[in-house]
Amino acid sequence: LKREAIDTLQSVADAEALEAARVKYAGQKKGALKDVQKLMGSVASEDRKTAGMGFNEAKNAIADALQAATDRFSQGGASGADPTFDPSLPGVRPRIGHVHPITQTITHLTEIMGRMGFEAAEGPEVEDPHHNFVALNIPEDHPARDPLDNFYLATAQAAEKSNTEGSRLLRSQTSTVQIRVMENKQPPIRVISLGRVYRPDDPDATHFPMFHQMEGLLVDKHVTMANLKTVLRVFATNYLGDDVQIRFRPSFFPFTEPSVEVDFLWDGQWIEFGGAGMVDPNVFKAVGYDPDQVSGFAFGLGVERLCMRRHGIKDIRDLYSGDMRFLSQF
Ligand code: FA5
C-alpha cells in the first residue's frame, strides 16, 4: 500500500488527480490508511507493537509524499499547469506598439515641407461631388466621376439623385483639400495636405485601393512653373537624397493648366510619383478668386511610393499586410 500510494502521488499530473489520490489513500472516512488502522484491533497482542510501528511509518511516508505533491502544484499557480514556473525570474516585457511606416513618412514629409513654409491642412475623407469634382473643373459627364472608378456611399440621397450633388464618396484625391482651403482663406496660400484617398484599383506591387497623397498648393502673385519645379526638386533631394533624378512629363489634369506628371528614377526606371501643374483659372473662379490677380501651382504625390523609394520597399502590399516581421523593421 505504501509503495503504491507514494508512486501514485509522485506521478499525479494535475491538482484534480492529486485530490483523488489524497482521498483514496489518506481520506478520513474511507481512505486506505483508515482501513488498515481498523484492522489493527484484530492483530495479536504480541505483534501489535511491530504492526503499529509499520503502520506509523507508512502513514508518515504517505503524508510526506502528499505534502511534496501539494507543494509541486502550488508553485505552478492555481491551475497547477506549469510545475516549472519560477516566480523569481524577471517578467516578459510587454510588446509596445510603434508608429506605422506610412505615419512616420507623413511626419517626415510634413517636416520637410514645413521648412519651405508650407502649413498642414486637413479635409474630410467622405466628400461631396462639389469638392471632389465640380470645383476641380471635372464636369458631370467626365469619366473620372464614373461609379466604377470611385467608392460612392450608399446613402438615401444618392439612391434618390444618383450620381449628382446629393451623393457622397470616399475622396479619390487630396486635391479636394485645395478647394476647402481656398474657400476659407485669401491668398497668399502655402499649404500641404497629407491623407488617405480611395480608388477601386486592383492591388499590385504599386497600387492599393486605399493609399495616401501629399497635396501641395501655393497661391500668390506671379507664381510660375519654375517655382513649382524648384519646390518639387528641393523636396525630392531632401527626402530621397542629393542624387535623385526627377523628370517632368507633359500631362493633363482638369484642375491644372499646364499639367505635368512627376517621375523619379528608381533602379534605372522612371516611375510616376504624382501629378502637378499651374492651378486652372476655372478652379480659382470656383472659389471666388480672380485669376487675373493671382496665380498658383498644385501637386499631388503618392506617399506610399515615396516611402517605398526611400526604404527600398518593393511591394506596396507589404505596408498593409499587418505582418510584424516587416513592420518592426521601421
Ligand atoms: C492625382 O490624383 C492628382 N490629384 C494629382 C495632382 C494634384 C495633379 C494637383 C495636379 C495638381 P494621379 O491620379 O496621377 O493624380 O495620382 C497621383 C499619384 O498617386 C500617382 O502618381 C501615384 O503615385 C499615386 N497613386 C495613384 N493611384 C494609386 C494606388 N492605387 N495606389 C498607390 N498609389 C497610387
Coordinates of C-alpha atoms and ligand atoms in Angstrom, one line a residue:
L1 CA 0.0 0.0 0.0
K2 CA 2.8 2.4 1.0
R3 CA 4.7 1.8 -2.3
E4 CA 1.5 2.2 -4.4
A5 CA 0.4 5.4 -2.7
I6 CA 3.9 7.0 -3.0
D7 CA 4.2 6.1 -6.7
T8 CA 0.8 7.5 -7.4
L9 CA 1.4 10.7 -5.5
Q10 CA 4.8 11.2 -7.3
S11 CA 3.2 10.8 -10.8
V12 CA -0.1 12.8 -10.4
A13 CA -0.3 15.2 -13.4
D14 CA -2.7 17.8 -12.1
A15 CA -4.4 19.1 -9.0
E16 CA -7.5 17.0 -9.6
A17 CA -5.6 13.8 -9.7
L18 CA -3.8 14.8 -6.5
E19 CA -7.0 15.3 -4.7
A20 CA -8.4 12.0 -5.9
A21 CA -5.2 10.2 -4.6
R22 CA -5.4 12.0 -1.3
V23 CA -9.0 10.8 -0.7
K24 CA -8.1 7.3 -1.8
Y25 CA -5.1 6.8 0.5
A26 CA -5.4 9.4 3.3
G27 CA -9.1 10.2 3.3
Q28 CA -10.5 10.5 6.9
K29 CA -13.6 8.3 6.2
K30 CA -12.8 5.7 3.6
G31 CA -9.1 6.2 2.9
A32 CA -6.9 3.1 2.6
L33 CA -4.9 4.0 5.7
K34 CA -8.1 4.2 7.7
D35 CA -9.0 0.7 6.5
V36 CA -5.6 -0.6 7.7
Q37 CA -5.9 1.2 11.0
K38 CA -9.3 -0.5 11.6
L39 CA -7.6 -3.9 11.2
M40 CA -5.1 -3.1 14.0
G41 CA -7.6 -4.2 16.6
S42 CA -7.5 -7.8 15.3
V43 CA -3.7 -8.1 15.4
A44 CA -2.4 -10.5 18.1
S45 CA -1.1 -8.5 21.1
E46 CA 2.5 -9.7 20.8
D47 CA 2.6 -8.5 17.2
R48 CA 0.8 -5.2 17.8
K49 CA 3.9 -3.2 18.6
T50 CA 5.6 -4.1 15.3
A51 CA 2.5 -3.7 13.3
G52 CA 1.9 -0.2 15.0
M53 CA 5.4 1.0 14.1
G54 CA 5.0 -0.3 10.5
F55 CA 1.7 1.5 10.2
N56 CA 3.0 4.7 11.5
E57 CA 6.0 4.6 9.2
A58 CA 3.7 4.0 6.2
K59 CA 1.4 6.8 7.3
N60 CA 4.2 9.3 7.7
A61 CA 5.8 8.4 4.3
I62 CA 2.4 8.8 2.6
A63 CA 1.9 12.2 4.3
D64 CA 5.4 13.3 3.1
A65 CA 4.6 12.3 -0.5
L66 CA 1.3 14.1 -0.3
Q67 CA 2.9 17.3 1.0
A68 CA 5.6 17.1 -1.8
A69 CA 2.9 16.7 -4.5
T70 CA 0.9 19.6 -3.0
D71 CA 4.0 21.9 -3.0
R72 CA 4.7 21.0 -6.6
F73 CA 1.3 22.2 -7.7
S74 CA 1.1 25.3 -5.5
Q75 CA 4.2 26.6 -7.2
G76 CA 2.6 26.2 -10.6
G77 CA -0.2 28.6 -9.8
A78 CA -3.8 27.8 -9.2
S79 CA -4.3 25.6 -12.2
G80 CA -1.2 23.6 -11.3
A81 CA -0.4 23.6 -15.0
D82 CA 3.2 24.6 -15.0
P83 CA 5.4 23.0 -12.4
T84 CA 8.5 24.8 -14.0
F85 CA 7.1 28.3 -13.1
D86 CA 9.7 30.3 -11.3
P87 CA 8.3 33.4 -9.7
S88 CA 11.9 34.8 -9.1
L89 CA 12.7 35.1 -12.9
P90 CA 12.3 38.6 -14.5
G91 CA 9.0 39.1 -16.3
V92 CA 8.4 39.2 -20.0
R93 CA 8.4 42.8 -21.2
P94 CA 5.0 43.7 -22.8
R95 CA 5.4 44.5 -26.5
I96 CA 4.9 48.2 -27.1
G97 CA 3.4 49.2 -30.4
H98 CA 5.3 51.6 -32.7
V99 CA 4.4 54.1 -35.4
H100 CA 3.4 52.7 -38.8
P101 CA 6.0 53.4 -41.6
I102 CA 3.4 55.5 -43.5
T103 CA 2.7 57.6 -40.4
Q104 CA 6.4 58.1 -39.9
T105 CA 6.7 59.1 -43.6
I106 CA 3.8 61.6 -43.2
T107 CA 5.6 63.2 -40.2
H108 CA 8.9 63.4 -42.2
L109 CA 7.2 64.9 -45.3
T110 CA 5.3 67.4 -43.2
E111 CA 8.6 68.5 -41.6
I112 CA 10.5 68.9 -44.9
M113 CA 7.6 70.9 -46.5
G114 CA 7.3 72.9 -43.2
R115 CA 10.9 74.1 -43.7
M116 CA 9.7 75.6 -47.0
G117 CA 6.9 77.4 -45.3
F118 CA 4.0 75.0 -46.2
E119 CA 1.5 74.6 -43.4
A120 CA -0.5 71.3 -43.0
A121 CA -4.2 71.4 -43.8
E122 CA -6.8 68.7 -43.4
G123 CA -10.1 67.8 -45.1
P124 CA -12.8 65.1 -44.8
E125 CA -12.3 61.6 -46.3
V126 CA -16.0 61.4 -47.1
E127 CA -16.6 64.1 -49.7
D128 CA -19.3 65.6 -51.8
P129 CA -19.1 65.8 -55.6
H130 CA -18.6 69.5 -55.4
H131 CA -15.2 69.3 -53.7
N132 CA -14.1 66.1 -55.3
F133 CA -15.1 67.1 -58.9
V134 CA -17.1 70.2 -59.7
A135 CA -14.8 72.9 -58.1
L136 CA -11.9 71.0 -59.6
N137 CA -13.2 71.6 -63.1
I138 CA -14.3 68.0 -63.5
P139 CA -17.8 68.2 -65.2
E140 CA -20.8 65.9 -64.7
D141 CA -20.0 63.7 -67.7
H142 CA -16.3 63.3 -67.1
P143 CA -15.0 59.7 -66.9
A144 CA -13.3 60.5 -63.6
R145 CA -16.7 60.6 -62.0
D146 CA -17.6 57.0 -63.1
P147 CA -19.0 54.9 -60.3
L148 CA -16.6 52.2 -61.4
D149 CA -13.7 54.4 -60.6
N150 CA -14.9 55.7 -57.2
F151 CA -16.3 54.5 -53.9
Y152 CA -19.7 56.1 -53.8
L153 CA -21.5 55.7 -50.5
A154 CA -24.9 54.0 -50.5
T155 CA -26.8 57.0 -48.9
A156 CA -30.5 57.6 -49.2
Q157 CA -29.8 60.8 -51.1
A158 CA -27.5 59.0 -53.5
A159 CA -30.2 56.5 -54.3
E160 CA -32.7 59.3 -55.0
K161 CA -30.5 61.5 -57.1
S162 CA -27.9 59.0 -58.4
N163 CA -24.6 60.5 -59.4
T164 CA -25.4 64.1 -58.6
E165 CA -24.9 66.6 -55.8
G166 CA -26.7 64.6 -53.1
S167 CA -24.2 61.7 -53.4
R168 CA -21.2 61.2 -51.2
L169 CA -18.0 59.3 -51.9
L170 CA -14.6 58.5 -50.4
R171 CA -12.3 61.1 -51.8
S172 CA -10.3 59.8 -54.7
Q173 CA -7.6 62.5 -54.4
T174 CA -6.4 65.1 -51.8
S175 CA -7.0 67.9 -54.3
T176 CA -10.3 68.3 -52.6
V177 CA -8.5 70.0 -49.7
Q178 CA -7.2 72.7 -52.1
I179 CA -10.8 73.8 -52.6
R180 CA -11.6 73.7 -48.9
V181 CA -8.6 75.8 -48.1
M182 CA -9.2 78.4 -50.8
E183 CA -12.9 78.6 -49.9
N184 CA -11.9 79.7 -46.4
K185 CA -8.8 81.7 -46.9
Q186 CA -7.5 84.5 -49.1
P187 CA -4.1 84.4 -50.8
P188 CA -1.2 84.2 -50.2
I189 CA -1.6 80.4 -49.6
R190 CA 1.1 77.8 -49.0
V191 CA -0.4 74.5 -47.7
I192 CA 0.2 70.8 -47.9
S193 CA -2.4 68.2 -47.0
L194 CA -1.5 64.6 -46.3
G195 CA -4.2 62.0 -46.0
R196 CA -5.9 58.9 -47.2
V197 CA -7.6 58.5 -50.6
Y198 CA -9.6 55.6 -52.0
R199 CA -9.9 54.2 -55.5
P200 CA -11.2 50.8 -56.7
D201 CA -7.8 49.8 -58.1
D202 CA -6.8 46.2 -58.1
P203 CA -3.9 45.7 -55.7
D204 CA -0.5 45.0 -57.2
A205 CA 3.1 45.9 -56.3
T206 CA 2.5 49.7 -56.8
H207 CA -1.3 50.0 -56.3
F208 CA -3.6 49.7 -53.3
P209 CA -7.3 50.6 -53.1
M210 CA -6.5 52.9 -50.1
F211 CA -3.4 55.0 -50.2
H212 CA -2.1 58.4 -49.2
Q213 CA -1.3 61.5 -51.1
M214 CA 0.6 64.7 -50.3
E215 CA -1.1 67.6 -51.9
G216 CA 0.7 70.9 -52.2
L217 CA -0.9 74.3 -53.0
L218 CA 0.8 77.6 -53.4
V219 CA -1.2 80.7 -54.5
D220 CA 0.3 84.2 -54.7
K221 CA 1.0 86.9 -57.2
H222 CA 3.3 86.0 -60.1
V223 CA 3.8 82.3 -59.3
T224 CA 5.4 80.4 -62.2
M225 CA 6.0 76.8 -63.3
A226 CA 9.7 77.4 -62.4
N227 CA 8.6 77.8 -58.7
L228 CA 6.7 74.6 -58.9
K229 CA 9.7 72.7 -60.3
T230 CA 12.1 74.2 -57.7
V231 CA 9.8 73.3 -54.8
L232 CA 9.5 69.7 -56.1
R233 CA 13.2 69.4 -56.7
V234 CA 14.1 70.7 -53.3
F235 CA 11.6 68.4 -51.7
A236 CA 12.8 65.4 -53.6
T237 CA 16.5 65.9 -52.8
N238 CA 15.6 66.4 -49.1
Y239 CA 13.6 63.3 -48.9
L240 CA 15.3 61.0 -51.3
G241 CA 18.9 62.3 -51.4
D242 CA 21.0 64.7 -53.5
D243 CA 21.4 62.2 -56.3
V244 CA 17.7 61.8 -57.0
Q245 CA 16.8 62.3 -60.7
I246 CA 13.5 64.0 -61.4
R247 CA 11.6 64.3 -64.7
F248 CA 8.5 66.4 -65.6
R249 CA 6.4 64.9 -68.3
P250 CA 3.6 66.9 -70.1
S251 CA 0.2 65.6 -69.0
F252 CA -3.4 66.7 -68.4
F253 CA -5.4 67.3 -65.2
P254 CA -8.8 69.2 -65.4
F255 CA -7.7 71.4 -62.5
T256 CA -4.3 72.5 -63.7
E257 CA -3.0 74.1 -66.9
P258 CA -0.3 73.3 -68.0
S259 CA 0.0 70.0 -66.2
V260 CA 2.9 67.6 -65.7
E261 CA 3.5 64.1 -64.4
V262 CA 6.3 63.9 -61.9
D263 CA 8.7 60.9 -62.3
F264 CA 11.7 59.9 -60.2
L265 CA 14.4 57.5 -61.4
W266 CA 14.2 54.2 -59.4
D267 CA 16.6 51.3 -60.0
G268 CA 17.2 52.6 -63.6
Q269 CA 13.5 53.1 -64.4
W270 CA 11.3 56.3 -64.5
I271 CA 8.5 55.7 -62.0
E272 CA 5.5 58.1 -61.7
F273 CA 5.2 59.7 -58.3
G274 CA 2.4 62.2 -58.9
G275 CA 0.9 65.0 -60.9
A276 CA 1.3 68.7 -60.8
G277 CA 0.6 71.9 -62.6
M278 CA -0.5 75.5 -62.6
V279 CA -3.9 76.0 -61.0
D280 CA -6.5 76.3 -63.7
P281 CA -8.4 79.7 -63.8
N282 CA -11.7 77.8 -63.6
V283 CA -10.7 76.5 -60.2
F284 CA -9.8 80.0 -59.0
K285 CA -13.2 81.2 -60.2
A286 CA -15.0 78.3 -58.4
V287 CA -13.6 79.5 -55.1
G288 CA -14.2 83.2 -55.8
Y289 CA -10.5 84.2 -56.6
D290 CA -9.8 86.5 -59.5
P291 CA -7.5 84.6 -61.9
D292 CA -6.2 87.9 -63.3
Q293 CA -4.9 88.8 -59.8
V294 CA -3.4 85.6 -58.6
S295 CA -1.6 82.5 -59.9
G296 CA -0.5 79.3 -58.2
F297 CA 0.7 75.8 -58.5
A298 CA -0.5 72.5 -57.1
F299 CA 0.9 69.0 -56.9
G300 CA -0.2 65.6 -55.6
L301 CA 2.3 62.9 -54.8
G302 CA 1.8 59.3 -53.8
V303 CA 3.0 58.9 -50.2
E304 CA 3.4 55.1 -50.4
R305 CA 5.6 55.3 -53.4
L306 CA 7.8 57.9 -51.8
C307 CA 8.2 55.7 -48.7
M308 CA 8.9 52.7 -50.8
R309 CA 11.6 54.5 -52.9
R310 CA 13.3 55.8 -49.8
H311 CA 13.3 52.5 -47.9
G312 CA 13.7 50.1 -50.9
I313 CA 10.3 48.5 -50.4
K314 CA 9.3 46.5 -53.5
D315 CA 5.6 45.8 -52.8
I316 CA 3.1 48.3 -51.5
R317 CA 1.0 45.4 -50.1
D318 CA 3.7 44.8 -47.5
L319 CA 2.8 48.1 -45.9
Y320 CA -0.7 46.9 -45.2
S321 CA -0.2 43.2 -44.6
G322 CA 0.0 43.7 -40.8
D323 CA 3.0 41.4 -40.7
M324 CA 5.1 42.4 -37.7
R325 CA 8.2 40.8 -39.2
F326 CA 8.0 43.5 -41.9
L327 CA 6.6 46.4 -39.9
S328 CA 9.0 46.1 -36.9
Q329 CA 11.9 47.0 -39.2
F330 CA 10.8 50.6 -39.3
Ligands
FA5_1 C1 -3.9 62.9 -58.9 O1 -4.5 62.2 -58.0 C2 -4.0 64.4 -58.9 N1 -4.9 64.8 -57.9 C3 -2.6 64.9 -58.7 C4 -2.5 66.4 -58.9 C5 -2.6 67.2 -57.8 C6 -2.3 66.9 -60.2 C7 -2.5 68.6 -58.0 C8 -2.2 68.3 -60.4 C9 -2.3 69.1 -59.3 P1 -2.9 60.7 -60.0 O2 -4.3 60.1 -60.2 O3 -2.0 60.6 -61.1 O4 -3.1 62.3 -59.8 O5 -2.4 60.2 -58.7 C10 -1.2 60.8 -58.1 C11 -0.3 59.7 -57.5 O6 -0.9 58.9 -56.6 C12 0.3 58.7 -58.5 O7 1.3 59.2 -59.3 C13 0.7 57.6 -57.6 O8 2.0 57.9 -57.0 C14 -0.3 57.6 -56.5 N2 -1.4 56.6 -56.8 C15 -2.4 56.6 -57.7 N3 -3.1 55.5 -57.6 C16 -2.6 54.8 -56.6 C17 -2.8 53.5 -56.0 N4 -3.9 52.8 -56.3 N5 -2.0 53.0 -55.0 C18 -1.0 53.7 -54.6 N6 -0.6 54.9 -55.1 C19 -1.4 55.4 -56.1

